[in-house]
JSON list of C-alpha atoms in Angstrom, two decimals:
[
{"chain": "A", "resi": 280, "resn": "UNK", "atom": "CA", "xyz": [119.44, 130.03, 91.20]},
{"chain": "A", "resi": 281, "resn": "UNK", "atom": "CA", "xyz": [120.83, 129.29, 87.72]},
{"chain": "A", "resi": 282, "resn": "UNK", "atom": "CA", "xyz": [123.15, 132.02, 86.46]},
{"chain": "A", "resi": 283, "resn": "UNK", "atom": "CA", "xyz": [123.74, 132.73, 82.78]},
{"chain": "A", "resi": 284, "resn": "UNK", "atom": "CA", "xyz": [126.63, 134.92, 81.68]},
{"chain": "A", "resi": 285, "resn": "UNK", "atom": "CA", "xyz": [126.45, 137.06, 78.57]},
{"chain": "A", "resi": 286, "resn": "UNK", "atom": "CA", "xyz": [127.55, 140.31, 77.00]},
{"chain": "A", "resi": 287, "resn": "UNK", "atom": "CA", "xyz": [124.17, 141.27, 75.49]},
{"chain": "A", "resi": 288, "resn": "UNK", "atom": "CA", "xyz": [120.47, 140.51, 75.82]},
{"chain": "A", "resi": 289, "resn": "UNK", "atom": "CA", "xyz": [118.02, 140.21, 72.91]},
{"chain": "A", "resi": 290, "resn": "UNK", "atom": "CA", "xyz": [114.40, 140.69, 73.90]},
{"chain": "A", "resi": 291, "resn": "UNK", "atom": "CA", "xyz": [111.23, 139.61, 72.16]},
{"chain": "A", "resi": 292, "resn": "UNK", "atom": "CA", "xyz": [108.23, 141.88, 72.84]},
{"chain": "A", "resi": 293, "resn": "UNK", "atom": "CA", "xyz": [104.83, 140.13, 72.75]},
{"chain": "A", "resi": 294, "resn": "UNK", "atom": "CA", "xyz": [104.53, 137.58, 75.53]},
{"chain": "A", "resi": 295, "resn": "UNK", "atom": "CA", "xyz": [107.98, 138.48, 76.85]},
{"chain": "A", "resi": 296, "resn": "UNK", "atom": "CA", "xyz": [107.79, 142.19, 77.77]},
{"chain": "A", "resi": 297, "resn": "UNK", "atom": "CA", "xyz": [104.19, 142.94, 76.82]},
{"chain": "A", "resi": 298, "resn": "UNK", "atom": "CA", "xyz": [101.09, 140.81, 77.32]},
{"chain": "A", "resi": 299, "resn": "UNK", "atom": "CA", "xyz": [99.09, 141.44, 74.15]},
{"chain": "A", "resi": 300, "resn": "UNK", "atom": "CA", "xyz": [97.32, 138.08, 74.07]},
{"chain": "A", "resi": 301, "resn": "UNK", "atom": "CA", "xyz": [93.84, 139.63, 74.26]},
{"chain": "A", "resi": 302, "resn": "UNK", "atom": "CA", "xyz": [94.36, 141.64, 71.07]},
{"chain": "A", "resi": 303, "resn": "UNK", "atom": "CA", "xyz": [96.10, 138.81, 69.23]},
{"chain": "A", "resi": 304, "resn": "UNK", "atom": "CA", "xyz": [93.21, 136.48, 70.08]},
{"chain": "A", "resi": 305, "resn": "UNK", "atom": "CA", "xyz": [90.60, 138.97, 68.83]},
{"chain": "A", "resi": 306, "resn": "UNK", "atom": "CA", "xyz": [92.33, 139.71, 65.54]},
{"chain": "A", "resi": 307, "resn": "UNK", "atom": "CA", "xyz": [93.39, 136.17, 64.67]},
{"chain": "A", "resi": 308, "resn": "UNK", "atom": "CA", "xyz": [90.12, 134.52, 65.65]},
{"chain": "A", "resi": 309, "resn": "UNK", "atom": "CA", "xyz": [88.29, 136.92, 63.32]},
{"chain": "A", "resi": 310, "resn": "UNK", "atom": "CA", "xyz": [90.70, 135.95, 60.55]},
{"chain": "A", "resi": 311, "resn": "UNK", "atom": "CA", "xyz": [90.22, 132.25, 61.34]},
{"chain": "A", "resi": 312, "resn": "UNK", "atom": "CA", "xyz": [86.43, 132.60, 61.15]},
{"chain": "A", "resi": 313, "resn": "UNK", "atom": "CA", "xyz": [86.67, 134.42, 57.82]},
{"chain": "A", "resi": 314, "resn": "UNK", "atom": "CA", "xyz": [88.70, 131.54, 56.37]},
{"chain": "A", "resi": 315, "resn": "UNK", "atom": "CA", "xyz": [86.76, 128.67, 57.92]},
{"chain": "A", "resi": 316, "resn": "UNK", "atom": "CA", "xyz": [89.59, 127.62, 60.23]},
{"chain": "A", "resi": 317, "resn": "UNK", "atom": "CA", "xyz": [89.45, 126.41, 63.81]},
{"chain": "A", "resi": 318, "resn": "UNK", "atom": "CA", "xyz": [90.44, 129.32, 66.03]},
{"chain": "A", "resi": 319, "resn": "UNK", "atom": "CA", "xyz": [92.13, 127.15, 68.65]},
{"chain": "A", "resi": 320, "resn": "UNK", "atom": "CA", "xyz": [94.32, 125.54, 66.01]},
{"chain": "A", "resi": 321, "resn": "UNK", "atom": "CA", "xyz": [95.19, 128.93, 64.53]},
{"chain": "A", "resi": 322, "resn": "UNK", "atom": "CA", "xyz": [96.27, 130.25, 67.92]},
{"chain": "A", "resi": 323, "resn": "UNK", "atom": "CA", "xyz": [98.75, 127.37, 68.24]},
{"chain": "A", "resi": 324, "resn": "UNK", "atom": "CA", "xyz": [100.59, 128.69, 65.17]},
{"chain": "A", "resi": 325, "resn": "UNK", "atom": "CA", "xyz": [100.55, 132.48, 65.24]},
{"chain": "A", "resi": 326, "resn": "UNK", "atom": "CA", "xyz": [102.56, 133.44, 68.31]},
{"chain": "A", "resi": 327, "resn": "UNK", "atom": "CA", "xyz": [106.05, 134.69, 67.50]},
{"chain": "A", "resi": 328, "resn": "UNK", "atom": "CA", "xyz": [105.71, 134.74, 63.72]},
{"chain": "A", "resi": 329, "resn": "UNK", "atom": "CA", "xyz": [104.97, 137.57, 61.35]},
{"chain": "A", "resi": 330, "resn": "UNK", "atom": "CA", "xyz": [101.39, 137.30, 60.16]},
{"chain": "A", "resi": 331, "resn": "UNK", "atom": "CA", "xyz": [102.15, 136.37, 56.55]},
{"chain": "A", "resi": 332, "resn": "UNK", "atom": "CA", "xyz": [104.36, 133.49, 57.75]},
{"chain": "A", "resi": 333, "resn": "UNK", "atom": "CA", "xyz": [101.57, 132.14, 59.95]},
{"chain": "A", "resi": 334, "resn": "UNK", "atom": "CA", "xyz": [99.13, 132.36, 57.05]},
{"chain": "A", "resi": 335, "resn": "UNK", "atom": "CA", "xyz": [101.49, 130.43, 54.79]},
{"chain": "A", "resi": 336, "resn": "UNK", "atom": "CA", "xyz": [101.45, 127.57, 57.30]},
{"chain": "A", "resi": 337, "resn": "UNK", "atom": "CA", "xyz": [97.70, 127.71, 57.88]},
{"chain": "A", "resi": 338, "resn": "UNK", "atom": "CA", "xyz": [96.67, 128.05, 54.23]},
{"chain": "A", "resi": 339, "resn": "UNK", "atom": "CA", "xyz": [99.33, 126.23, 52.19]},
{"chain": "A", "resi": 340, "resn": "UNK", "atom": "CA", "xyz": [99.29, 127.20, 48.54]},
{"chain": "A", "resi": 341, "resn": "UNK", "atom": "CA", "xyz": [97.52, 130.50, 49.11]},
{"chain": "A", "resi": 342, "resn": "UNK", "atom": "CA", "xyz": [99.03, 133.26, 46.94]},
{"chain": "A", "resi": 343, "resn": "UNK", "atom": "CA", "xyz": [101.74, 135.13, 48.83]},
{"chain": "A", "resi": 344, "resn": "UNK", "atom": "CA", "xyz": [100.38, 138.56, 47.89]},
{"chain": "A", "resi": 345, "resn": "UNK", "atom": "CA", "xyz": [97.10, 137.75, 49.65]},
{"chain": "A", "resi": 346, "resn": "UNK", "atom": "CA", "xyz": [98.96, 136.82, 52.82]},
{"chain": "A", "resi": 347, "resn": "UNK", "atom": "CA", "xyz": [100.92, 140.06, 52.74]},
{"chain": "A", "resi": 348, "resn": "UNK", "atom": "CA", "xyz": [97.76, 142.08, 52.14]},
{"chain": "A", "resi": 349, "resn": "UNK", "atom": "CA", "xyz": [96.03, 140.42, 55.10]},
{"chain": "A", "resi": 350, "resn": "UNK", "atom": "CA", "xyz": [99.16, 140.89, 57.19]},
{"chain": "A", "resi": 351, "resn": "UNK", "atom": "CA", "xyz": [99.22, 144.66, 56.51]},
{"chain": "A", "resi": 352, "resn": "UNK", "atom": "CA", "xyz": [95.53, 145.03, 57.32]},
{"chain": "A", "resi": 353, "resn": "UNK", "atom": "CA", "xyz": [95.81, 143.03, 60.53]},
{"chain": "A", "resi": 354, "resn": "UNK", "atom": "CA", "xyz": [98.87, 144.98, 61.70]},
{"chain": "A", "resi": 355, "resn": "UNK", "atom": "CA", "xyz": [96.81, 148.15, 61.32]},
{"chain": "A", "resi": 356, "resn": "UNK", "atom": "CA", "xyz": [93.95, 146.56, 63.29]},
{"chain": "A", "resi": 357, "resn": "UNK", "atom": "CA", "xyz": [96.30, 145.53, 66.08]},
{"chain": "A", "resi": 358, "resn": "UNK", "atom": "CA", "xyz": [97.94, 148.95, 66.20]},
{"chain": "A", "resi": 359, "resn": "UNK", "atom": "CA", "xyz": [94.51, 150.55, 66.67]},
{"chain": "A", "resi": 360, "resn": "UNK", "atom": "CA", "xyz": [93.53, 148.11, 69.44]},
{"chain": "A", "resi": 361, "resn": "UNK", "atom": "CA", "xyz": [95.36, 148.49, 72.75]},
{"chain": "A", "resi": 362, "resn": "UNK", "atom": "CA", "xyz": [92.54, 147.16, 74.92]},
{"chain": "A", "resi": 363, "resn": "UNK", "atom": "CA", "xyz": [94.07, 144.69, 77.38]},
{"chain": "A", "resi": 364, "resn": "UNK", "atom": "CA", "xyz": [97.71, 145.41, 76.48]},
{"chain": "A", "resi": 365, "resn": "UNK", "atom": "CA", "xyz": [99.69, 145.37, 79.74]},
{"chain": "A", "resi": 366, "resn": "UNK", "atom": "CA", "xyz": [103.30, 144.76, 80.79]},
{"chain": "A", "resi": 367, "resn": "UNK", "atom": "CA", "xyz": [104.40, 141.26, 81.65]},
{"chain": "A", "resi": 368, "resn": "UNK", "atom": "CA", "xyz": [104.89, 141.24, 85.44]},
{"chain": "A", "resi": 369, "resn": "UNK", "atom": "CA", "xyz": [108.37, 142.49, 86.27]},
{"chain": "A", "resi": 370, "resn": "UNK", "atom": "CA", "xyz": [108.98, 144.01, 82.83]},
{"chain": "A", "resi": 371, "resn": "UNK", "atom": "CA", "xyz": [109.37, 147.66, 83.98]},
{"chain": "A", "resi": 372, "resn": "UNK", "atom": "CA", "xyz": [111.92, 146.72, 86.62]},
{"chain": "A", "resi": 373, "resn": "UNK", "atom": "CA", "xyz": [113.70, 144.31, 84.28]},
{"chain": "A", "resi": 374, "resn": "UNK", "atom": "CA", "xyz": [114.11, 146.97, 81.57]},
{"chain": "A", "resi": 375, "resn": "UNK", "atom": "CA", "xyz": [115.26, 149.53, 84.14]},
{"chain": "A", "resi": 376, "resn": "UNK", "atom": "CA", "xyz": [117.97, 147.09, 85.25]},
{"chain": "A", "resi": 377, "resn": "UNK", "atom": "CA", "xyz": [119.35, 147.00, 81.69]},
{"chain": "A", "resi": 378, "resn": "UNK", "atom": "CA", "xyz": [120.58, 150.60, 81.67]},
{"chain": "A", "resi": 379, "resn": "UNK", "atom": "CA", "xyz": [124.18, 150.39, 80.52]},
{"chain": "A", "resi": 380, "resn": "UNK", "atom": "CA", "xyz": [123.75, 146.76, 79.41]},
{"chain": "A", "resi": 381, "resn": "UNK", "atom": "CA", "xyz": [123.87, 146.09, 75.63]},
{"chain": "A", "resi": 382, "resn": "UNK", "atom": "CA", "xyz": [120.38, 144.96, 74.66]},
{"chain": "A", "resi": 383, "resn": "UNK", "atom": "CA", "xyz": [117.98, 145.11, 71.74]},
{"chain": "A", "resi": 384, "resn": "UNK", "atom": "CA", "xyz": [114.32, 144.53, 71.00]},
{"chain": "A", "resi": 385, "resn": "UNK", "atom": "CA", "xyz": [113.83, 141.81, 68.37]},
{"chain": "A", "resi": 386, "resn": "UNK", "atom": "CA", "xyz": [110.15, 141.60, 67.46]},
{"chain": "A", "resi": 387, "resn": "UNK", "atom": "CA", "xyz": [107.94, 140.31, 64.66]},
{"chain": "A", "resi": 388, "resn": "UNK", "atom": "CA", "xyz": [105.82, 143.46, 65.05]},
{"chain": "A", "resi": 389, "resn": "UNK", "atom": "CA", "xyz": [106.43, 146.42, 62.77]},
{"chain": "A", "resi": 390, "resn": "UNK", "atom": "CA", "xyz": [107.51, 149.87, 63.99]},
{"chain": "A", "resi": 391, "resn": "UNK", "atom": "CA", "xyz": [104.00, 151.33, 64.51]},
{"chain": "A", "resi": 392, "resn": "UNK", "atom": "CA", "xyz": [102.75, 148.27, 66.39]},
{"chain": "A", "resi": 393, "resn": "UNK", "atom": "CA", "xyz": [105.83, 147.80, 68.56]},
{"chain": "A", "resi": 394, "resn": "UNK", "atom": "CA", "xyz": [105.89, 151.51, 69.41]},
{"chain": "A", "resi": 395, "resn": "UNK", "atom": "CA", "xyz": [102.19, 151.52, 70.30]},
{"chain": "A", "resi": 396, "resn": "UNK", "atom": "CA", "xyz": [102.28, 148.36, 72.40]},
{"chain": "A", "resi": 397, "resn": "UNK", "atom": "CA", "xyz": [105.37, 149.33, 74.39]},
{"chain": "A", "resi": 398, "resn": "UNK", "atom": "CA", "xyz": [103.77, 152.73, 75.09]},
{"chain": "A", "resi": 399, "resn": "UNK", "atom": "CA", "xyz": [100.45, 151.14, 76.07]},
{"chain": "A", "resi": 400, "resn": "UNK", "atom": "CA", "xyz": [102.32, 148.91, 78.52]},
{"chain": "A", "resi": 401, "resn": "UNK", "atom": "CA", "xyz": [104.25, 151.89, 79.90]},
{"chain": "A", "resi": 402, "resn": "UNK", "atom": "CA", "xyz": [107.60, 150.52, 78.77]},
{"chain": "A", "resi": 403, "resn": "UNK", "atom": "CA", "xyz": [110.47, 152.41, 77.19]},
{"chain": "A", "resi": 404, "resn": "UNK", "atom": "CA", "xyz": [111.81, 151.27, 73.84]},
{"chain": "A", "resi": 405, "resn": "UNK", "atom": "CA", "xyz": [115.41, 150.02, 73.75]},
{"chain": "A", "resi": 406, "resn": "UNK", "atom": "CA", "xyz": [117.72, 152.14, 71.61]},
{"chain": "A", "resi": 407, "resn": "UNK", "atom": "CA", "xyz": [118.40, 149.18, 69.29]},
{"chain": "A", "resi": 408, "resn": "UNK", "atom": "CA", "xyz": [115.32, 147.66, 67.69]},
{"chain": "A", "resi": 409, "resn": "UNK", "atom": "CA", "xyz": [114.92, 144.96, 65.04]},
{"chain": "A", "resi": 410, "resn": "UNK", "atom": "CA", "xyz": [111.35, 144.98, 63.74]},
{"chain": "A", "resi": 411, "resn": "UNK", "atom": "CA", "xyz": [109.43, 143.36, 60.90]},
{"chain": "A", "resi": 412, "resn": "UNK", "atom": "CA", "xyz": [110.70, 146.01, 58.49]},
{"chain": "A", "resi": 413, "resn": "UNK", "atom": "CA", "xyz": [114.31, 145.12, 59.36]},
{"chain": "A", "resi": 414, "resn": "UNK", "atom": "CA", "xyz": [114.30, 141.50, 58.18]},
{"chain": "A", "resi": 415, "resn": "UNK", "atom": "CA", "xyz": [113.48, 139.44, 55.13]},
{"chain": "A", "resi": 416, "resn": "UNK", "atom": "CA", "xyz": [112.44, 136.31, 57.04]},
{"chain": "A", "resi": 417, "resn": "UNK", "atom": "CA", "xyz": [110.15, 135.75, 60.01]},
{"chain": "A", "resi": 418, "resn": "UNK", "atom": "CA", "xyz": [111.00, 133.82, 63.14]},
{"chain": "A", "resi": 419, "resn": "UNK", "atom": "CA", "xyz": [111.78, 130.88, 63.43]},
{"chain": "A", "resi": 420, "resn": "UNK", "atom": "CA", "xyz": [114.44, 132.08, 60.99]},
{"chain": "A", "resi": 421, "resn": "UNK", "atom": "CA", "xyz": [117.36, 133.44, 63.08]},
{"chain": "A", "resi": 422, "resn": "UNK", "atom": "CA", "xyz": [117.84, 136.57, 60.94]},
{"chain": "A", "resi": 423, "resn": "UNK", "atom": "CA", "xyz": [116.33, 138.97, 63.46]},
{"chain": "A", "resi": 424, "resn": "UNK", "atom": "CA", "xyz": [118.43, 137.79, 66.38]},
{"chain": "A", "resi": 425, "resn": "UNK", "atom": "CA", "xyz": [121.60, 137.69, 64.30]},
{"chain": "A", "resi": 426, "resn": "UNK", "atom": "CA", "xyz": [120.91, 141.23, 63.14]},
{"chain": "A", "resi": 427, "resn": "UNK", "atom": "CA", "xyz": [120.32, 142.38, 66.70]},
{"chain": "A", "resi": 428, "resn": "UNK", "atom": "CA", "xyz": [123.65, 140.89, 67.81]},
{"chain": "A", "resi": 429, "resn": "UNK", "atom": "CA", "xyz": [125.43, 142.49, 64.84]},
{"chain": "A", "resi": 430, "resn": "UNK", "atom": "CA", "xyz": [123.96, 145.92, 65.58]},
{"chain": "A", "resi": 431, "resn": "UNK", "atom": "CA", "xyz": [125.16, 145.63, 69.17]},
{"chain": "A", "resi": 432, "resn": "UNK", "atom": "CA", "xyz": [128.56, 144.42, 68.00]},
{"chain": "A", "resi": 433, "resn": "UNK", "atom": "CA", "xyz": [128.35, 141.25, 70.11]},
{"chain": "A", "resi": 434, "resn": "UNK", "atom": "CA", "xyz": [129.04, 137.69, 68.93]},
{"chain": "A", "resi": 435, "resn": "UNK", "atom": "CA", "xyz": [125.90, 135.51, 68.83]},
{"chain": "A", "resi": 436, "resn": "UNK", "atom": "CA", "xyz": [127.33, 133.01, 71.33]},
{"chain": "A", "resi": 437, "resn": "UNK", "atom": "CA", "xyz": [127.67, 135.85, 73.85]},
{"chain": "A", "resi": 438, "resn": "UNK", "atom": "CA", "xyz": [123.99, 136.84, 73.60]},
{"chain": "A", "resi": 439, "resn": "UNK", "atom": "CA", "xyz": [121.05, 135.56, 75.63]},
{"chain": "A", "resi": 440, "resn": "UNK", "atom": "CA", "xyz": [117.57, 135.67, 74.11]},
{"chain": "A", "resi": 441, "resn": "UNK", "atom": "CA", "xyz": [114.36, 136.22, 76.09]},
{"chain": "A", "resi": 442, "resn": "UNK", "atom": "CA", "xyz": [111.39, 134.64, 74.30]},
{"chain": "A", "resi": 443, "resn": "UNK", "atom": "CA", "xyz": [107.93, 133.19, 74.94]},
{"chain": "A", "resi": 444, "resn": "UNK", "atom": "CA", "xyz": [106.99, 131.40, 71.70]},
{"chain": "A", "resi": 445, "resn": "UNK", "atom": "CA", "xyz": [108.07, 128.23, 69.96]},
{"chain": "A", "resi": 446, "resn": "UNK", "atom": "CA", "xyz": [109.01, 130.15, 66.82]},
{"chain": "A", "resi": 447, "resn": "UNK", "atom": "CA", "xyz": [111.07, 132.65, 68.79]},
{"chain": "A", "resi": 448, "resn": "UNK", "atom": "CA", "xyz": [112.85, 130.03, 70.87]},
{"chain": "A", "resi": 449, "resn": "UNK", "atom": "CA", "xyz": [113.70, 128.10, 67.70]},
{"chain": "A", "resi": 450, "resn": "UNK", "atom": "CA", "xyz": [115.05, 131.31, 66.15]},
{"chain": "A", "resi": 451, "resn": "UNK", "atom": "CA", "xyz": [117.28, 131.99, 69.14]},
{"chain": "A", "resi": 452, "resn": "UNK", "atom": "CA", "xyz": [118.59, 128.45, 69.10]},
{"chain": "A", "resi": 453, "resn": "UNK", "atom": "CA", "xyz": [119.23, 128.63, 65.34]},
{"chain": "A", "resi": 454, "resn": "UNK", "atom": "CA", "xyz": [121.20, 131.83, 65.93]},
{"chain": "A", "resi": 455, "resn": "UNK", "atom": "CA", "xyz": [123.52, 129.94, 68.30]},
{"chain": "A", "resi": 456, "resn": "UNK", "atom": "CA", "xyz": [122.24, 131.76, 71.38]},
{"chain": "A", "resi": 457, "resn": "UNK", "atom": "CA", "xyz": [121.05, 130.62, 74.77]},
{"chain": "A", "resi": 458, "resn": "UNK", "atom": "CA", "xyz": [117.38, 131.24, 75.49]},
{"chain": "A", "resi": 459, "resn": "UNK", "atom": "CA", "xyz": [115.43, 132.19, 78.59]},
{"chain": "A", "resi": 460, "resn": "UNK", "atom": "CA", "xyz": [111.82, 131.11, 78.08]},
{"chain": "A", "resi": 461, "resn": "UNK", "atom": "CA", "xyz": [109.25, 133.48, 79.55]},
{"chain": "A", "resi": 462, "resn": "UNK", "atom": "CA", "xyz": [105.71, 132.50, 80.45]},
{"chain": "A", "resi": 463, "resn": "UNK", "atom": "CA", "xyz": [103.41, 129.50, 79.96]},
{"chain": "A", "resi": 464, "resn": "UNK", "atom": "CA", "xyz": [104.06, 128.91, 76.24]},
{"chain": "A", "resi": 465, "resn": "UNK", "atom": "CA", "xyz": [107.82, 128.65, 76.59]},
{"chain": "A", "resi": 466, "resn": "UNK", "atom": "CA", "xyz": [108.42, 125.44, 78.52]},
{"chain": "A", "resi": 467, "resn": "UNK", "atom": "CA", "xyz": [107.30, 123.10, 75.73]},
{"chain": "A", "resi": 468, "resn": "UNK", "atom": "CA", "xyz": [109.91, 124.43, 73.30]},
{"chain": "A", "resi": 469, "resn": "UNK", "atom": "CA", "xyz": [113.21, 123.63, 74.97]},
{"chain": "A", "resi": 470, "resn": "UNK", "atom": "CA", "xyz": [114.69, 126.92, 76.20]},
{"chain": "A", "resi": 471, "resn": "UNK", "atom": "CA", "xyz": [117.76, 126.72, 78.43]},
{"chain": "A", "resi": 472, "resn": "UNK", "atom": "CA", "xyz": [115.76, 127.92, 81.43]},
{"chain": "A", "resi": 473, "resn": "UNK", "atom": "CA", "xyz": [112.12, 128.92, 81.96]},
{"chain": "A", "resi": 474, "resn": "UNK", "atom": "CA", "xyz": [110.64, 131.64, 84.17]},
{"chain": "A", "resi": 475, "resn": "UNK", "atom": "CA", "xyz": [106.99, 132.32, 84.97]},
{"chain": "A", "resi": 476, "resn": "UNK", "atom": "CA", "xyz": [107.55, 136.03, 84.31]},
{"chain": "A", "resi": 477, "resn": "UNK", "atom": "CA", "xyz": [110.28, 138.65, 84.57]},
{"chain": "A", "resi": 478, "resn": "UNK", "atom": "CA", "xyz": [109.98, 138.96, 88.34]},
{"chain": "A", "resi": 479, "resn": "UNK", "atom": "CA", "xyz": [112.09, 135.79, 88.43]},
{"chain": "A", "resi": 480, "resn": "UNK", "atom": "CA", "xyz": [115.00, 137.42, 86.60]},
{"chain": "A", "resi": 481, "resn": "UNK", "atom": "CA", "xyz": [117.72, 139.64, 88.07]},
{"chain": "A", "resi": 482, "resn": "UNK", "atom": "CA", "xyz": [120.48, 141.19, 85.95]},
{"chain": "A", "resi": 483, "resn": "UNK", "atom": "CA", "xyz": [123.88, 142.32, 87.20]},
{"chain": "A", "resi": 484, "resn": "UNK", "atom": "CA", "xyz": [126.52, 143.96, 85.03]},
{"chain": "A", "resi": 485, "resn": "UNK", "atom": "CA", "xyz": [130.16, 144.83, 85.51]},
{"chain": "A", "resi": 486, "resn": "UNK", "atom": "CA", "xyz": [133.23, 145.27, 83.34]},
{"chain": "A", "resi": 487, "resn": "UNK", "atom": "CA", "xyz": [133.37, 141.54, 82.61]},
{"chain": "A", "resi": 488, "resn": "UNK", "atom": "CA", "xyz": [129.82, 141.31, 81.24]},
{"chain": "A", "resi": 489, "resn": "UNK", "atom": "CA", "xyz": [126.32, 140.46, 82.40]},
{"chain": "A", "resi": 490, "resn": "UNK", "atom": "CA", "xyz": [125.14, 137.86, 84.88]},
{"chain": "A", "resi": 491, "resn": "UNK", "atom": "CA", "xyz": [121.50, 136.80, 84.59]},
{"chain": "A", "resi": 492, "resn": "UNK", "atom": "CA", "xyz": [120.16, 135.27, 87.80]},
{"chain": "A", "resi": 493, "resn": "UNK", "atom": "CA", "xyz": [117.07, 133.12, 87.29]},
{"chain": "A", "resi": 494, "resn": "UNK", "atom": "CA", "xyz": [114.92, 132.13, 90.25]}
]
């Protein structure tokens, strides 16, 4: 079992703690149809990024204000749609094991969406949360993870990121952090280790820090 040592954990939400793929597929495939784009190609881009950032890649040259308007509307749609939102296997036990361990949620969702999805999955929100409102740049920019580390008072090199998407893994790497990739999307993007889900992770903490055991 590989063991990573750290002083803090930074946790993505969608695909890492919460499986929201059903909602994301519904909302983004509708958007793709409305703009004459191939839905399968769109789904390769959108995971891990804020919506406006995905749109900028998918429709280069489109006015930024239109992307932000679509982003706001789609966030509202996603917040109203919790059908199929469930915890990633092992997520409840994993979060319970982090009591007393410095950790933060670092998500591209905004406050209403992250609050609704964590509740729908039956998961408690970490005390420290970095959401879309907290940053000026979307993943794969490292701003969110660096802000999470700063709010916890832990150096980036002493943090381990848990992520599922290419954009999120790139953000963790750019922040100078090690990355545990979670789920089927992660392996292709070069995390330090990959797990099928959070049942393969065990966390131990003592006065010297945190040990993350990966099966």
